[in-house]
Amino acid sequence: MHRAVIDHRSQEFSQLGSEILENLRPLFQTAGPVIIYPSSGTGAWEAAIVNTLSAGDRVLMFETGHFSQLWRQLVERFGIAVDYVPGNWRRGASVADLASRLDADHNHTYKAVMVVHNETSSGVTTSIADLRQQMNRSNHPALLMVDTISSLGSIDYRHDEWGVDVTVAGSQKGLMLPPGLSFNAVSDKALAASKSAGLPRSYWDWQEMLSFNKNGFFPTTPATTLLYGLQEALKMLHEEGLPNVFRRHQRHGEATRTAVRAWGLEIVCEDPREYSSALTAVFMPEGHDPDRLRSIILENFDMSLGAGLSKLAGKVFRIGHLGSFNDLMLAGTLSGVEMGLRLAGVPHQPGGVTAALASLAAIGH
């Protein structure tokens, strides 16, 4: 990324932009367009909303954790009614709940179904394929919108095969970049909806972006140095091969959970079928403060663990294992956690790191 910024109206930039836009498609597993914005993932959320919906529309969302709550709040600010299916933050979106809501919606008032693929707050991954199959069984025309901010490039995700209409993503997780870029992968159905959507839009307008993207350009000043990084990140992912990337994350997730079980601690995610390959959220024993543990680990080992968010604040800590990450880095991470548990006086069984190493060796590369 540490290169001079080039003229964003030059032929050199056109080649850069065209290459990136083309190489993004396999990452989303789509043959359709992927739109890039200089923004956090929240910007991609807003783009998904304003390009497809109108004030007064009704959408269906699932309470899967902190980030589903934030998405709901953003949607409601545009005057859109949200039917928010309650959840316990330990499971993904329920196919049974989706079926009952859609089958009761005889007049097809739901314009979109919105779901977070991987909840960073809880370490729970929802099966998007199962949700789409239910939408098809219910013969419901709602758009399917999916937040992949913490899963893209780490967990298998198939925009086209799973019939997703708008995929929302960001640069700071599996793409191994600083925050600052966000993405919308869009279906033909979503593009058609954008022509009749009534919410005002200017900066977030897909049509203007796609018009400039045809030649590798952007209508506004792009984040050129982040695009340099994105170009390299895509090369890294494609060189490793996406199936290998996904297997690596699965190995690290399983090894981490093996360590947590060996310590005698409880994993937040209840259903093994929904375990996240990107991170693991862990409950602290009653009467012990996860933020104190995090502080001790940071002070002693210069390692930062994730805090509990919203309903899980003061109850959990989170171990990330995504992005440019290997076995040795995971071993160091888990060693820091185990030493921190001992320093903080948290009740646990020793041997979590040893169990994780055995898991890594058993699973193989």
Tab-separated table of C-alpha atoms in Angstrom:
chain	number	residue	atom	x	y	z
A	1	MET	CA	0.000	0.000	0.000
A	2	HIS	CA	2.990	2.306	0.524
A	3	ARG	CA	3.139	3.576	-3.033
A	4	ALA	CA	2.593	6.944	-4.611
A	5	VAL	CA	-1.023	7.733	-5.428
A	6	ILE	CA	-1.637	7.648	-9.173
A	7	ASP	CA	-4.012	9.836	-11.163
A	8	HIS	CA	-7.435	8.245	-10.735
A	9	ARG	CA	-8.441	9.322	-14.240
A	10	SER	CA	-5.383	7.784	-15.908
A	11	GLN	CA	-5.055	4.677	-18.048
A	12	GLU	CA	-2.872	3.153	-15.337
A	13	PHE	CA	-5.701	3.501	-12.825
A	14	SER	CA	-8.215	2.128	-15.320
A	15	GLN	CA	-6.158	-1.063	-15.533
A	16	LEU	CA	-5.922	-1.286	-11.731
A	17	GLY	CA	-9.649	-0.747	-11.244
A	18	SER	CA	-10.646	-3.189	-13.975
A	19	GLU	CA	-8.374	-5.901	-12.564
A	20	ILE	CA	-9.706	-5.510	-9.039
A	21	LEU	CA	-13.366	-5.431	-10.072
A	22	GLU	CA	-12.885	-8.609	-12.109
A	23	ASN	CA	-10.912	-10.459	-9.429
A	24	LEU	CA	-13.460	-9.619	-6.745
A	25	ARG	CA	-16.134	-11.701	-8.444
A	26	PRO	CA	-14.636	-15.129	-7.638
A	27	LEU	CA	-14.308	-14.084	-3.990
A	28	PHE	CA	-18.081	-13.518	-3.783
A	29	GLN	CA	-18.579	-16.481	-6.134
A	30	THR	CA	-20.648	-14.374	-8.488
A	31	ALA	CA	-20.695	-13.626	-12.183
A	32	GLY	CA	-22.428	-10.314	-11.496
A	33	PRO	CA	-21.060	-6.906	-10.564
A	34	VAL	CA	-19.337	-6.041	-7.294
A	35	ILE	CA	-19.422	-2.367	-6.310
A	36	ILE	CA	-16.708	-0.785	-4.157
A	37	TYR	CA	-17.239	2.213	-1.859
A	38	PRO	CA	-14.679	4.169	0.180
A	39	SER	CA	-16.436	3.551	3.510
A	40	SER	CA	-16.822	1.203	6.436
A	41	GLY	CA	-19.195	-1.747	6.132
A	42	THR	CA	-21.997	0.481	7.385
A	43	GLY	CA	-21.767	2.369	4.095
A	44	ALA	CA	-22.400	-0.849	2.182
A	45	TRP	CA	-25.397	-1.474	4.429
A	46	GLU	CA	-26.775	1.948	3.553
A	47	ALA	CA	-26.130	1.400	-0.154
A	48	ALA	CA	-28.047	-1.886	-0.022
A	49	ILE	CA	-30.995	-0.132	1.621
A	50	VAL	CA	-31.294	3.044	-0.444
A	51	ASN	CA	-30.839	1.302	-3.793
A	52	THR	CA	-33.591	-1.264	-3.277
A	53	LEU	CA	-36.218	0.014	-0.820
A	54	SER	CA	-38.700	2.827	-0.326
A	55	ALA	CA	-39.991	4.580	2.791
A	56	GLY	CA	-42.829	2.560	4.311
A	57	ASP	CA	-41.531	-0.774	3.021
A	58	ARG	CA	-41.482	-3.760	5.357
A	59	VAL	CA	-38.506	-6.092	5.829
A	60	LEU	CA	-37.763	-9.234	7.844
A	61	MET	CA	-34.615	-9.385	9.994
A	62	PHE	CA	-33.234	-11.846	12.540
A	63	GLU	CA	-31.764	-11.026	15.931
A	64	THR	CA	-28.517	-12.970	15.829
A	65	GLY	CA	-26.279	-10.547	17.743
A	66	HIS	CA	-24.879	-7.043	18.037
A	67	PHE	CA	-24.501	-6.392	14.323
A	68	SER	CA	-28.028	-7.455	13.435
A	69	GLN	CA	-29.162	-4.829	15.953
A	70	LEU	CA	-27.056	-2.141	14.289
A	71	TRP	CA	-28.415	-3.049	10.859
A	72	ARG	CA	-31.963	-2.850	12.207
A	73	GLN	CA	-31.340	0.623	13.634
A	74	LEU	CA	-29.982	1.840	10.299
A	75	VAL	CA	-32.919	0.417	8.337
A	76	GLU	CA	-35.458	2.020	10.661
A	77	ARG	CA	-33.900	5.455	10.205
A	78	PHE	CA	-35.094	5.358	6.598
A	79	GLY	CA	-38.725	4.910	7.610
A	80	ILE	CA	-38.751	1.190	6.870
A	81	ALA	CA	-40.753	-1.159	9.102
A	82	VAL	CA	-38.657	-3.993	10.518
A	83	ASP	CA	-40.160	-7.298	11.619
A	84	TYR	CA	-37.324	-8.341	13.945
A	85	VAL	CA	-37.373	-12.048	14.825
A	86	PRO	CA	-36.040	-12.400	18.399
A	87	GLY	CA	-33.033	-14.593	19.121
A	88	ASN	CA	-30.824	-15.597	22.044
A	89	TRP	CA	-27.479	-14.517	20.471
A	90	ARG	CA	-26.282	-18.134	20.593
A	91	ARG	CA	-27.883	-19.377	17.387
A	92	GLY	CA	-28.191	-18.237	13.787
A	93	ALA	CA	-31.313	-17.272	11.887
A	94	SER	CA	-33.975	-19.990	12.126
A	95	VAL	CA	-35.352	-21.583	8.963
A	96	ALA	CA	-38.537	-22.486	10.869
A	97	ASP	CA	-39.053	-18.854	11.908
A	98	LEU	CA	-38.436	-17.730	8.342
A	99	ALA	CA	-40.977	-20.239	7.023
A	100	SER	CA	-43.697	-19.174	9.450
A	101	ARG	CA	-43.190	-15.461	8.743
A	102	LEU	CA	-43.084	-15.831	4.972
A	103	ASP	CA	-46.012	-18.237	4.789
A	104	ALA	CA	-48.103	-15.803	6.842
A	105	ASP	CA	-47.191	-12.944	4.502
A	106	HIS	CA	-49.894	-13.735	1.956
A	107	ASN	CA	-49.726	-10.314	0.310
A	108	HIS	CA	-45.928	-10.389	0.033
A	109	THR	CA	-45.465	-7.235	2.067
A	110	TYR	CA	-41.890	-8.165	2.947
A	111	LYS	CA	-39.636	-6.479	0.420
A	112	ALA	CA	-36.415	-7.982	1.795
A	113	VAL	CA	-35.051	-10.618	4.148
A	114	MET	CA	-31.902	-9.362	5.890
A	115	VAL	CA	-29.480	-11.587	7.766
A	116	VAL	CA	-25.929	-11.450	9.125
A	117	HIS	CA	-23.948	-14.408	7.788
A	118	ASN	CA	-21.353	-14.479	10.564
A	119	GLU	CA	-22.047	-12.674	13.848
A	120	THR	CA	-18.748	-11.341	15.170
A	121	SER	CA	-20.316	-10.707	18.570
A	122	SER	CA	-21.217	-14.350	19.183
A	123	GLY	CA	-19.186	-16.558	16.855
A	124	VAL	CA	-22.311	-17.916	15.150
A	125	THR	CA	-22.632	-18.515	11.392
A	126	THR	CA	-26.057	-18.777	9.738
A	127	SER	CA	-26.681	-21.161	6.824
A	128	ILE	CA	-27.642	-18.811	4.000
A	129	ALA	CA	-28.266	-21.731	1.646
A	130	ASP	CA	-30.952	-23.095	3.987
A	131	LEU	CA	-32.658	-19.700	4.226
A	132	ARG	CA	-32.734	-19.311	0.439
A	133	GLN	CA	-34.185	-22.810	0.014
A	134	GLN	CA	-36.974	-21.893	2.397
A	135	MET	CA	-37.664	-18.634	0.541
A	136	ASN	CA	-37.969	-20.684	-2.637
A	137	ARG	CA	-40.290	-23.206	-0.956
A	138	SER	CA	-42.441	-20.334	0.291
A	139	ASN	CA	-42.394	-18.847	-3.217
A	140	HIS	CA	-41.758	-15.426	-1.714
A	141	PRO	CA	-40.382	-12.648	-3.949
A	142	ALA	CA	-38.496	-10.731	-1.223
A	143	LEU	CA	-34.894	-9.777	-1.865
A	144	LEU	CA	-32.282	-11.660	0.172
A	145	MET	CA	-29.630	-9.362	1.666
A	146	VAL	CA	-26.648	-10.778	3.564
A	147	ASP	CA	-23.959	-9.146	5.708
A	148	THR	CA	-20.638	-10.947	5.116
A	149	ILE	CA	-18.401	-8.319	6.714
A	150	SER	CA	-16.721	-10.842	9.033
A	151	SER	CA	-17.015	-13.914	6.800
A	152	LEU	CA	-16.010	-12.975	3.252
A	153	GLY	CA	-12.624	-14.474	2.445
A	154	SER	CA	-12.728	-16.647	5.585
A	155	ILE	CA	-15.886	-18.768	5.358
A	156	ASP	CA	-17.337	-20.341	2.210
A	157	TYR	CA	-19.863	-17.919	0.722
A	158	ARG	CA	-21.698	-18.283	-2.596
A	159	HIS	CA	-23.600	-15.215	-3.761
A	160	ASP	CA	-24.956	-16.723	-6.982
A	161	GLU	CA	-25.522	-20.343	-5.934
A	162	TRP	CA	-27.353	-19.297	-2.768
A	163	GLY	CA	-29.536	-16.795	-4.606
A	164	VAL	CA	-28.397	-13.756	-2.653
A	165	ASP	CA	-29.545	-10.430	-4.076
A	166	VAL	CA	-27.280	-8.036	-2.170
A	167	THR	CA	-24.115	-9.043	-0.342
A	168	VAL	CA	-22.587	-6.514	2.054
A	169	ALA	CA	-18.873	-6.753	2.863
A	170	GLY	CA	-15.923	-4.787	4.247
A	171	SER	CA	-12.156	-4.723	3.879
A	172	GLN	CA	-10.928	-5.126	7.454
A	173	LYS	CA	-11.514	-8.825	8.149
A	174	GLY	CA	-10.877	-11.659	5.699
A	175	LEU	CA	-9.483	-9.274	3.095
A	176	MET	CA	-6.651	-8.431	5.518
A	177	LEU	CA	-6.838	-4.664	4.936
A	178	PRO	CA	-7.387	-1.646	7.169
A	179	PRO	CA	-10.989	-0.425	7.407
A	180	GLY	CA	-12.058	1.895	4.632
A	181	LEU	CA	-13.495	-0.126	1.746
A	182	SER	CA	-16.954	-1.686	1.547
A	183	PHE	CA	-18.651	-3.775	-1.109
A	184	ASN	CA	-22.027	-4.652	-2.599
A	185	ALA	CA	-22.378	-7.720	-4.801
A	186	VAL	CA	-25.726	-7.345	-6.556
A	187	SER	CA	-28.045	-9.632	-8.506
A	188	ASP	CA	-30.091	-8.755	-11.588
A	189	LYS	CA	-33.170	-8.783	-9.360
A	190	ALA	CA	-31.600	-6.206	-7.042
A	191	LEU	CA	-30.586	-4.028	-9.987
A	192	ALA	CA	-34.156	-4.164	-11.253
A	193	ALA	CA	-35.422	-3.145	-7.802
A	194	SER	CA	-33.053	-0.173	-7.806
A	195	LYS	CA	-34.896	1.331	-10.759
A	196	SER	CA	-38.123	1.704	-8.783
A	197	ALA	CA	-36.761	2.190	-5.236
A	198	GLY	CA	-37.918	5.491	-3.767
A	199	LEU	CA	-35.262	6.375	-1.193
A	200	PRO	CA	-33.015	9.310	-2.139
A	201	ARG	CA	-29.445	8.440	-3.035
A	202	SER	CA	-26.468	10.160	-4.559
A	203	TYR	CA	-23.094	8.953	-3.268
A	204	TRP	CA	-24.484	5.416	-2.830
A	205	ASP	CA	-26.166	5.181	-6.246
A	206	TRP	CA	-25.331	1.843	-7.872
A	207	GLN	CA	-26.148	3.006	-11.373
A	208	GLU	CA	-23.591	5.806	-11.394
A	209	MET	CA	-20.946	3.522	-9.925
A	210	LEU	CA	-21.590	0.799	-12.490
A	211	SER	CA	-21.445	3.309	-15.325
A	212	PHE	CA	-17.934	4.410	-14.322
A	213	ASN	CA	-16.840	0.880	-13.385
A	214	LYS	CA	-17.243	-0.271	-16.991
A	215	ASN	CA	-13.881	1.362	-17.693
A	216	GLY	CA	-12.266	0.682	-14.314
A	217	PHE	CA	-13.052	4.125	-12.894
A	218	PHE	CA	-15.146	5.512	-10.039
A	219	PRO	CA	-17.426	8.575	-10.043
A	220	THR	CA	-15.770	10.016	-6.918
A	221	THR	CA	-12.194	10.055	-5.668
A	222	PRO	CA	-11.241	6.457	-4.793
A	223	ALA	CA	-9.166	5.239	-1.840
A	224	THR	CA	-6.264	4.417	-4.145
A	225	THR	CA	-3.798	3.114	-1.558
A	226	LEU	CA	-6.440	0.767	-0.156
A	227	LEU	CA	-7.052	-0.455	-3.691
A	228	TYR	CA	-3.325	-1.248	-3.953
A	229	GLY	CA	-3.736	-3.381	-0.841
A	230	LEU	CA	-6.912	-4.987	-2.169
A	231	GLN	CA	-5.126	-5.920	-5.377
A	232	GLU	CA	-2.460	-7.757	-3.366
A	233	ALA	CA	-4.990	-9.339	-0.967
A	234	LEU	CA	-6.935	-10.816	-3.879
A	235	LYS	CA	-3.708	-12.220	-5.336
A	236	MET	CA	-2.878	-13.829	-1.971
A	237	LEU	CA	-6.328	-15.403	-1.645
A	238	HIS	CA	-6.385	-16.722	-5.197
A	239	GLU	CA	-2.814	-18.040	-4.937
A	240	GLU	CA	-3.720	-20.041	-1.831
A	241	GLY	CA	-7.003	-21.074	-3.440
A	242	LEU	CA	-10.333	-20.280	-1.812
A	243	PRO	CA	-11.086	-23.904	-0.816
A	244	ASN	CA	-7.709	-23.994	0.969
A	245	VAL	CA	-8.428	-20.646	2.623
A	246	PHE	CA	-11.731	-21.950	3.956
A	247	ARG	CA	-10.157	-25.216	5.182
A	248	ARG	CA	-7.423	-23.280	6.987
A	249	HIS	CA	-10.015	-21.222	8.835
A	250	GLN	CA	-12.001	-24.348	9.702
A	251	ARG	CA	-8.864	-25.973	11.168
A	252	HIS	CA	-8.103	-22.927	13.273
A	253	GLY	CA	-11.680	-22.654	14.484
A	254	GLU	CA	-11.786	-26.307	15.512
A	255	ALA	CA	-8.400	-26.084	17.268
A	256	THR	CA	-9.534	-22.990	19.165
A	257	ARG	CA	-12.740	-24.664	20.315
A	258	THR	CA	-10.698	-27.704	21.367
A	259	ALA	CA	-8.605	-25.434	23.587
A	260	VAL	CA	-11.702	-23.765	25.074
A	261	ARG	CA	-13.247	-27.132	25.945
A	262	ALA	CA	-9.979	-28.326	27.483
A	263	TRP	CA	-9.906	-25.205	29.677
A	264	GLY	CA	-13.405	-26.137	30.864
A	265	LEU	CA	-14.936	-22.935	29.511
A	266	GLU	CA	-18.195	-22.575	27.569
A	267	ILE	CA	-18.466	-21.617	23.903
A	268	VAL	CA	-21.195	-19.058	23.175
A	269	CYS	CA	-22.414	-20.773	19.980
A	270	GLU	CA	-24.835	-23.552	20.943
A	271	ASP	CA	-25.095	-25.493	17.683
A	272	PRO	CA	-21.900	-27.132	16.330
A	273	ARG	CA	-23.308	-26.774	12.814
A	274	GLU	CA	-23.157	-22.993	13.270
A	275	TYR	CA	-19.629	-22.683	14.694
A	276	SER	CA	-17.789	-19.744	13.150
A	277	SER	CA	-14.470	-20.315	11.410
A	278	ALA	CA	-13.576	-16.641	11.865
A	279	LEU	CA	-13.737	-16.259	15.648
A	280	THR	CA	-14.754	-17.987	18.851
A	281	ALA	CA	-16.706	-16.264	21.632
A	282	VAL	CA	-16.167	-17.689	25.121
A	283	PHE	CA	-18.188	-17.219	28.316
A	284	MET	CA	-16.274	-16.248	31.448
A	285	PRO	CA	-16.991	-18.235	34.630
A	286	GLU	CA	-19.549	-16.574	36.906
A	287	GLY	CA	-18.016	-13.853	39.058
A	288	HIS	CA	-15.023	-13.202	36.799
A	289	ASP	CA	-14.564	-10.165	34.558
A	290	PRO	CA	-13.606	-10.811	30.923
A	291	ASP	CA	-12.451	-7.222	30.494
A	292	ARG	CA	-9.988	-7.639	33.352
A	293	LEU	CA	-8.679	-10.770	31.631
A	294	ARG	CA	-8.346	-8.875	28.355
A	295	SER	CA	-6.491	-6.063	30.106
A	296	ILE	CA	-4.049	-8.469	31.784
A	297	ILE	CA	-3.325	-10.236	28.487
A	298	LEU	CA	-2.821	-6.919	26.690
A	299	GLU	CA	-0.485	-5.567	29.379
A	300	ASN	CA	1.584	-8.726	29.719
A	301	PHE	CA	1.657	-10.137	26.199
A	302	ASP	CA	0.733	-7.196	23.946
A	303	MET	CA	-2.168	-9.220	22.575
A	304	SER	CA	-5.693	-7.874	22.160
A	305	LEU	CA	-8.781	-10.063	22.529
A	306	GLY	CA	-12.275	-8.973	21.518
A	307	ALA	CA	-14.677	-7.614	24.114
A	308	GLY	CA	-18.261	-8.692	24.669
A	309	LEU	CA	-20.693	-6.441	22.794
A	310	SER	CA	-24.145	-5.200	23.861
A	311	LYS	CA	-26.002	-8.058	25.579
A	312	LEU	CA	-22.757	-10.023	25.922
A	313	ALA	CA	-20.741	-7.143	27.410
A	314	GLY	CA	-19.033	-8.198	30.634
A	315	LYS	CA	-19.848	-11.847	29.938
A	316	VAL	CA	-17.566	-13.038	27.138
A	317	PHE	CA	-14.221	-12.564	25.453
A	318	ARG	CA	-13.593	-13.293	21.791
A	319	ILE	CA	-10.657	-14.983	20.059
A	320	GLY	CA	-10.167	-14.050	16.407
A	321	HIS	CA	-8.619	-16.557	13.994
A	322	LEU	CA	-9.153	-15.125	10.542
A	323	GLY	CA	-7.280	-13.455	7.736
A	324	SER	CA	-3.532	-13.791	7.265
A	325	PHE	CA	-3.154	-16.331	10.050
A	326	ASN	CA	-1.232	-19.597	10.423
A	327	ASP	CA	-0.805	-22.466	12.888
A	328	LEU	CA	2.096	-20.850	14.733
A	329	MET	CA	0.162	-17.592	15.186
A	330	LEU	CA	-2.821	-19.520	16.543
A	331	ALA	CA	-0.573	-21.430	18.953
A	332	GLY	CA	0.827	-18.126	20.210
A	333	THR	CA	-2.654	-16.656	20.570
A	334	LEU	CA	-3.944	-19.589	22.601
A	335	SER	CA	-0.778	-19.578	24.722
A	336	GLY	CA	-1.454	-15.939	25.568
A	337	VAL	CA	-5.028	-16.774	26.563
A	338	GLU	CA	-3.977	-19.703	28.754
A	339	MET	CA	-1.265	-17.696	30.510
A	340	GLY	CA	-3.734	-14.842	30.939
A	341	LEU	CA	-6.333	-17.114	32.516
A	342	ARG	CA	-3.718	-18.190	35.069
A	343	LEU	CA	-2.522	-14.635	35.791
A	344	ALA	CA	-6.113	-13.409	36.180
A	345	GLY	CA	-7.013	-16.227	38.557
A	346	VAL	CA	-9.802	-17.489	36.303
A	347	PRO	CA	-10.859	-21.054	37.163
A	348	HIS	CA	-9.810	-23.344	34.318
A	349	GLN	CA	-8.113	-26.617	33.533
A	350	PRO	CA	-4.587	-26.397	32.099
A	351	GLY	CA	-3.703	-28.003	28.794
A	352	GLY	CA	-5.832	-26.102	26.321
A	353	VAL	CA	-2.848	-25.215	24.145
A	354	THR	CA	-1.619	-28.803	24.118
A	355	ALA	CA	-5.083	-30.002	23.095
A	356	ALA	CA	-5.204	-27.417	20.310
A	357	LEU	CA	-1.802	-28.491	18.979
A	358	ALA	CA	-2.967	-32.098	18.928
A	359	SER	CA	-6.082	-30.985	17.044
A	360	LEU	CA	-4.012	-29.140	14.441
A	361	ALA	CA	-1.766	-32.134	13.939
A	362	ALA	CA	-4.720	-34.522	13.656
A	363	ILE	CA	-6.633	-32.416	11.156
A	364	GLY	CA	-3.535	-31.790	9.024
A	365	HIS	CA	-3.001	-29.079	6.436
